[in-house]
Short mmCIF file of C-alpha atoms in Angstrom, two decimals:
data_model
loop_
_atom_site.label_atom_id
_atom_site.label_comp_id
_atom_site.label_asym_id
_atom_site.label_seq_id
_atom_site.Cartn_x
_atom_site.Cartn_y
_atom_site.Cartn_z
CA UNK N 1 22.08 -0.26 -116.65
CA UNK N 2 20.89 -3.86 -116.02
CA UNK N 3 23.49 -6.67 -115.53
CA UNK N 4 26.21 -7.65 -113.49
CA UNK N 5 28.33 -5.96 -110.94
CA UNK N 6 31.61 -8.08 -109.90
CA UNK N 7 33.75 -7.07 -107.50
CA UNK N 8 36.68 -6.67 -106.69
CA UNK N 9 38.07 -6.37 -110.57
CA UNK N 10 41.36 -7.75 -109.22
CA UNK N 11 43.16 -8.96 -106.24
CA UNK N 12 46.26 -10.48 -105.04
CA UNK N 13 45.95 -12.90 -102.32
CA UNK N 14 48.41 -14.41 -99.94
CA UNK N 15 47.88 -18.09 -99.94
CA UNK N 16 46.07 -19.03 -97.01
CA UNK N 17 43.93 -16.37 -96.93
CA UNK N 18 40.49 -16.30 -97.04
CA UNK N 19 38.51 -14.34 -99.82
CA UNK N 20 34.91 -13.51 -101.31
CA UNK N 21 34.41 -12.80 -104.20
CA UNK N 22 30.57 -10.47 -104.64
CA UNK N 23 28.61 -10.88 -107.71
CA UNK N 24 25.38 -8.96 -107.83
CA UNK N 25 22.42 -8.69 -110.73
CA UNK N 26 19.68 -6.54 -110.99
CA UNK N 27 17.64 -8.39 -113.48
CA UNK N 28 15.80 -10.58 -111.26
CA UNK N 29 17.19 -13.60 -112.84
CA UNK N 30 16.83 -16.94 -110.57
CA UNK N 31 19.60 -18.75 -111.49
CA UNK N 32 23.05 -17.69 -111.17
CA UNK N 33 26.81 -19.13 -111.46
CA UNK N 34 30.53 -19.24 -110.84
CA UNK N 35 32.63 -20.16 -113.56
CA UNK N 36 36.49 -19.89 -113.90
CA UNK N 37 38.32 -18.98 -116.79
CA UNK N 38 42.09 -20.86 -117.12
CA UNK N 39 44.07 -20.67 -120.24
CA UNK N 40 43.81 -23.78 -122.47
CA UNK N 41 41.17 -25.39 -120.16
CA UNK N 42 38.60 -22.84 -121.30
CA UNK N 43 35.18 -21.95 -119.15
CA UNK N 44 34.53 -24.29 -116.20
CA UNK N 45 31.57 -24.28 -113.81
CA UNK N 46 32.25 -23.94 -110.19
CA UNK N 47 28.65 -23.57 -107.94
CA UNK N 48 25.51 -22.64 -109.34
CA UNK N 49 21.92 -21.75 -107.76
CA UNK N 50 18.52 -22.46 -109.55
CA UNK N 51 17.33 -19.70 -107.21
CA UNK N 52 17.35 -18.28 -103.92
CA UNK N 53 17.67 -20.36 -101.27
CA UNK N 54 19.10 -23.41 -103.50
CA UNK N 55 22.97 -24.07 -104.31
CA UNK N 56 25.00 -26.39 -106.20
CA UNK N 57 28.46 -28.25 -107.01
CA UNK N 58 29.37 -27.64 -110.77
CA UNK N 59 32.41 -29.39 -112.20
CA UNK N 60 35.18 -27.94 -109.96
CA UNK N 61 33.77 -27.02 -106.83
CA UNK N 62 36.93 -28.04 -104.46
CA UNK N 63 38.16 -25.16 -102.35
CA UNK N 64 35.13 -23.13 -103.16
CA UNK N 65 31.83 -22.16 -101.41
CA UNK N 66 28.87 -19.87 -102.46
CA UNK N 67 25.26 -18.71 -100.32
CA UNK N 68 22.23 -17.56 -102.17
CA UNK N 69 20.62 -16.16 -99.41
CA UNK N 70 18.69 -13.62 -102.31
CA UNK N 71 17.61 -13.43 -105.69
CA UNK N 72 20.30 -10.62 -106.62
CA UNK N 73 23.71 -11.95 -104.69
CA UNK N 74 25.43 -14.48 -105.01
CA UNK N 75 29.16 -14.79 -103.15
CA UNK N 76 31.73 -16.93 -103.72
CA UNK N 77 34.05 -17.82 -101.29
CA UNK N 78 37.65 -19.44 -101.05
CA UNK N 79 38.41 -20.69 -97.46
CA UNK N 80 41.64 -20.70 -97.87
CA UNK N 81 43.42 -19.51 -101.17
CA UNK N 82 45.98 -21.74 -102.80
CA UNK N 83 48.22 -21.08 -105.55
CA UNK N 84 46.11 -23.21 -108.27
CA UNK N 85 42.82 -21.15 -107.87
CA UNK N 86 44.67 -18.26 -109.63
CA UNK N 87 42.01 -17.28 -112.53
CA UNK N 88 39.63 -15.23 -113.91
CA UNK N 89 36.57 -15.64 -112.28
CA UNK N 90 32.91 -14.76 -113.87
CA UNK N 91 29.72 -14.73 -112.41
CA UNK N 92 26.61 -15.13 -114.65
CA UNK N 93 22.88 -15.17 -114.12
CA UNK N 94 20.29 -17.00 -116.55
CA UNK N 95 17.07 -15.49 -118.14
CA UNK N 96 14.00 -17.27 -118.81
CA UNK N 97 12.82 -15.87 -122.06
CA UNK N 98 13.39 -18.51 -125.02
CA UNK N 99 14.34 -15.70 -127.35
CA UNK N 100 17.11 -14.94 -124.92
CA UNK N 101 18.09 -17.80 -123.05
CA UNK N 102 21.89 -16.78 -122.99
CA UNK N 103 23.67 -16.13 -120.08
CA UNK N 104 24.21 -12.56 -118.67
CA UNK N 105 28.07 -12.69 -117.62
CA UNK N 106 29.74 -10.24 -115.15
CA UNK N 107 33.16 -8.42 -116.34
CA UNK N 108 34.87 -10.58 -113.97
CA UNK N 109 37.79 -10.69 -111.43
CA UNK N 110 41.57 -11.41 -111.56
CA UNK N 111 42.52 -13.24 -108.87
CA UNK N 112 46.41 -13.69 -108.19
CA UNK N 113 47.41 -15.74 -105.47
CA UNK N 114 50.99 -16.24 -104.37
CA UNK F 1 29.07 -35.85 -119.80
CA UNK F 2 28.17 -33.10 -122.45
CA UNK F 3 31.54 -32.27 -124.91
CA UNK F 4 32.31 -29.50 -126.93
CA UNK F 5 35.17 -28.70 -129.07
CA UNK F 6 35.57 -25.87 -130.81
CA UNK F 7 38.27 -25.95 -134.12
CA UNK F 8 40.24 -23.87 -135.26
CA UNK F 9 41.94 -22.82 -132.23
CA UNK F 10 42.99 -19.87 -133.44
CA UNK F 11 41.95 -17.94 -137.21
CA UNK F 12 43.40 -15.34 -138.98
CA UNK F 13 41.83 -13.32 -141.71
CA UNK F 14 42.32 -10.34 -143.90
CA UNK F 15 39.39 -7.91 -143.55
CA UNK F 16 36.61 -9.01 -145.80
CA UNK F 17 37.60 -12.96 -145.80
CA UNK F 18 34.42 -14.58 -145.46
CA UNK F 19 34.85 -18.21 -142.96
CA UNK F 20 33.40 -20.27 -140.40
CA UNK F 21 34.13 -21.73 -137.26
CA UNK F 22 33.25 -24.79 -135.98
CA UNK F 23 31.63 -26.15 -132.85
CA UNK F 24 30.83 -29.87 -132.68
CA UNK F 25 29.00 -31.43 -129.66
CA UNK F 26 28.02 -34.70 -127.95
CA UNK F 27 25.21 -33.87 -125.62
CA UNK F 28 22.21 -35.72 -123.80
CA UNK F 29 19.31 -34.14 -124.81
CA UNK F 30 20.56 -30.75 -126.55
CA UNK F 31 17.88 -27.85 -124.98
CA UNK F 32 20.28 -24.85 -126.43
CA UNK F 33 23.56 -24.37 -127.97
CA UNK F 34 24.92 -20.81 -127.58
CA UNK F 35 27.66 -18.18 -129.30
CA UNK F 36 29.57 -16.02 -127.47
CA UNK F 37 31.88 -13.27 -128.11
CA UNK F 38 34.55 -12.80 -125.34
CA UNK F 39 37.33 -9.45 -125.96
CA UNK F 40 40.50 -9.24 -123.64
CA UNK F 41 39.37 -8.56 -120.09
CA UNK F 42 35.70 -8.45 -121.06
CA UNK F 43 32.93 -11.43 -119.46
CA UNK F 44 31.24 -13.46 -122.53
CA UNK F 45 28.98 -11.61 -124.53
CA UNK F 46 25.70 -13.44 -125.89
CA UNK F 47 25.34 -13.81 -129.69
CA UNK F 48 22.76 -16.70 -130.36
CA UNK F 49 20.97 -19.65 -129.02
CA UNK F 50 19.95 -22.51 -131.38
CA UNK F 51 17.75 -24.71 -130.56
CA UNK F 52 17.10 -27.24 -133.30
CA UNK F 53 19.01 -28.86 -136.36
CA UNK F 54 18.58 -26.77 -139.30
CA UNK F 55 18.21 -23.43 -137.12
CA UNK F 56 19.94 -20.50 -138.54
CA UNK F 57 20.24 -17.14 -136.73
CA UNK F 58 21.94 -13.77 -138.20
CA UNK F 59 23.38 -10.60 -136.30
CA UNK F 60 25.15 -7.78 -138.82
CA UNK F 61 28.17 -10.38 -140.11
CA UNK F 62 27.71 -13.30 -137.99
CA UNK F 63 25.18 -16.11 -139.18
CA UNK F 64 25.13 -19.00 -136.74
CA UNK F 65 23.85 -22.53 -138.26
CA UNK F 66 23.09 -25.74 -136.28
CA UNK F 67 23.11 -29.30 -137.31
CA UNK F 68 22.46 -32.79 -134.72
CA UNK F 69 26.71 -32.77 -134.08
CA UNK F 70 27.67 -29.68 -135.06
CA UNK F 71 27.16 -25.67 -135.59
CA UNK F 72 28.99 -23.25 -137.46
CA UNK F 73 29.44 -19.40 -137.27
CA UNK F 74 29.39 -17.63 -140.39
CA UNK F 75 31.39 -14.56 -140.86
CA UNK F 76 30.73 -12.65 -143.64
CA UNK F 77 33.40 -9.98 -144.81
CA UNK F 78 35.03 -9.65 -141.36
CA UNK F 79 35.88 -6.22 -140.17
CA UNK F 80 38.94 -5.91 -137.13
CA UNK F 81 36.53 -5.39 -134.66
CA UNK F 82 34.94 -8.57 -135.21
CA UNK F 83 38.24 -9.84 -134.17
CA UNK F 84 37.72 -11.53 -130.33
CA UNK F 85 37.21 -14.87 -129.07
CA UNK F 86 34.38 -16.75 -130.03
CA UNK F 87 32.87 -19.33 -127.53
CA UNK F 88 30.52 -21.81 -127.92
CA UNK F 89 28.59 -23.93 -125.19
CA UNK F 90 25.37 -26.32 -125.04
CA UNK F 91 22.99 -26.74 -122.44
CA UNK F 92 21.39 -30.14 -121.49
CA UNK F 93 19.64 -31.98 -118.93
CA UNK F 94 18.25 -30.62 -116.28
CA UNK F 95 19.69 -28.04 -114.50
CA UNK F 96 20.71 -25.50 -116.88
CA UNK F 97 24.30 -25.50 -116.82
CA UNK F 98 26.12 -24.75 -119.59
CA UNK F 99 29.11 -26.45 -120.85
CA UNK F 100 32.14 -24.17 -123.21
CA UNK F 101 34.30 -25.60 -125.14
CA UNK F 102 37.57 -23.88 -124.81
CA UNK F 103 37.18 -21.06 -127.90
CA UNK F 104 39.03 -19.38 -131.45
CA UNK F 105 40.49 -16.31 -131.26
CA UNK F 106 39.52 -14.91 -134.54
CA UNK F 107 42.08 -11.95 -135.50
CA UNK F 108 40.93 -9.56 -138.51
CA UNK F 109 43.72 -7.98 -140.45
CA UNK F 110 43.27 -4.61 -141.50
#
């Protein structure tokens, strides 16, 4: 079934710890994001990639790091956890036809860190 | 920046109440505003994209409307598994990101 494979679905992390999380589509769709998901502050963009090879900073990108190195991965990685980057995190991926321009989001993953 | 803000926070309706939720929007350059329907421990689920004022797109009970500040989801005799959260983002400039505003969790009474 085409989509989006996140993984792990959960995790607790000691703080201090470093952690990636793998997002991986099989739709051949060029661009691809992070976002987190907080309660009250809603959806918020963390990296995103236009396509392989190409990364950017969305609107919280501190703490956070992500590679494109293909069209169908895309990583993100935490250095070094720290107590506010406790979330839900999604990864989604962009199609180009008009009649569906929506994103395709992943089922994401509950990160705890303490 | 691009806003969104999405009212009411929060809706509850008996099955078959027919309502709407907002979504207005201040954008540069709107390319695509887009519903989403998000259950508990589930990733956003597309609905629509609207691209112009005066757009109006329909899937089973939801009808999605778009004006220049604002769009509206239609529900139309709401069953409990329509109940969820309902997100709404726009997309402009550039680089494709999209922007949510932060959602209503629509709960259908039996």
């Amino acid at each position: 079934i085409a989509g989006i494979t996140q993984a792990p679905t959960s995790q607790i992390l000691a703080a201090g710890r470093r952690m990636t999380l793998r997002c991986t589509q099989d739709m051949r769709h060029n661009a691809m994001y992070w976002y987190r998901q907080d309660l009250g502050l809603g959806l918020r963009l963390i990296h995103y990639s236009n396509t392989a090879g190409t990364t950017g900073k969305g609107e919280v990108p501190d703490g956070y790091s992500v590679s494109r190195a293909n069209t169908d991965d895309f990583p993100l990685t935490l250095a070094s956890a720290v107590p506010s980057q406790t979330s839900v995190y999604f990864c989604a991926s962009r199609g180009a036809d008009r009649n569906n321009y929506g994103y395709t989001f992943g089922s994401g993953t509950r990160l705890t860190v303490v | 920046e691009d806003q969104v803000t999405q009212s009411p926070e929060a809706l509850r309706l008996q099955e078959g109440e027919s309502s709407s939720l907002n979504c207005s929007y201040t954008v540069s350059g709107l390319r695509g505003l887009f519903w989403y329907r998000q259950d508990p421990g589930k990733g956003p689920e597309f609905l629509f994209t609207l691209y112009s004022a005066g757009e109006e797109k329909e899937k089973e009970r939801l009808k999605a409307t778009l004006t220049k500040k604002e769009s509206f989801l239609h529900i139309t005799a709401p069953k409990p598994e329509d109940s969820a959260t309902y997100l709404c983002a726009v997309h402009g400039g550039s680089n494709y990101k999209l922007t949510f505003g932060k959602g209503t969790l629509l709960t259908v009474n039996p």
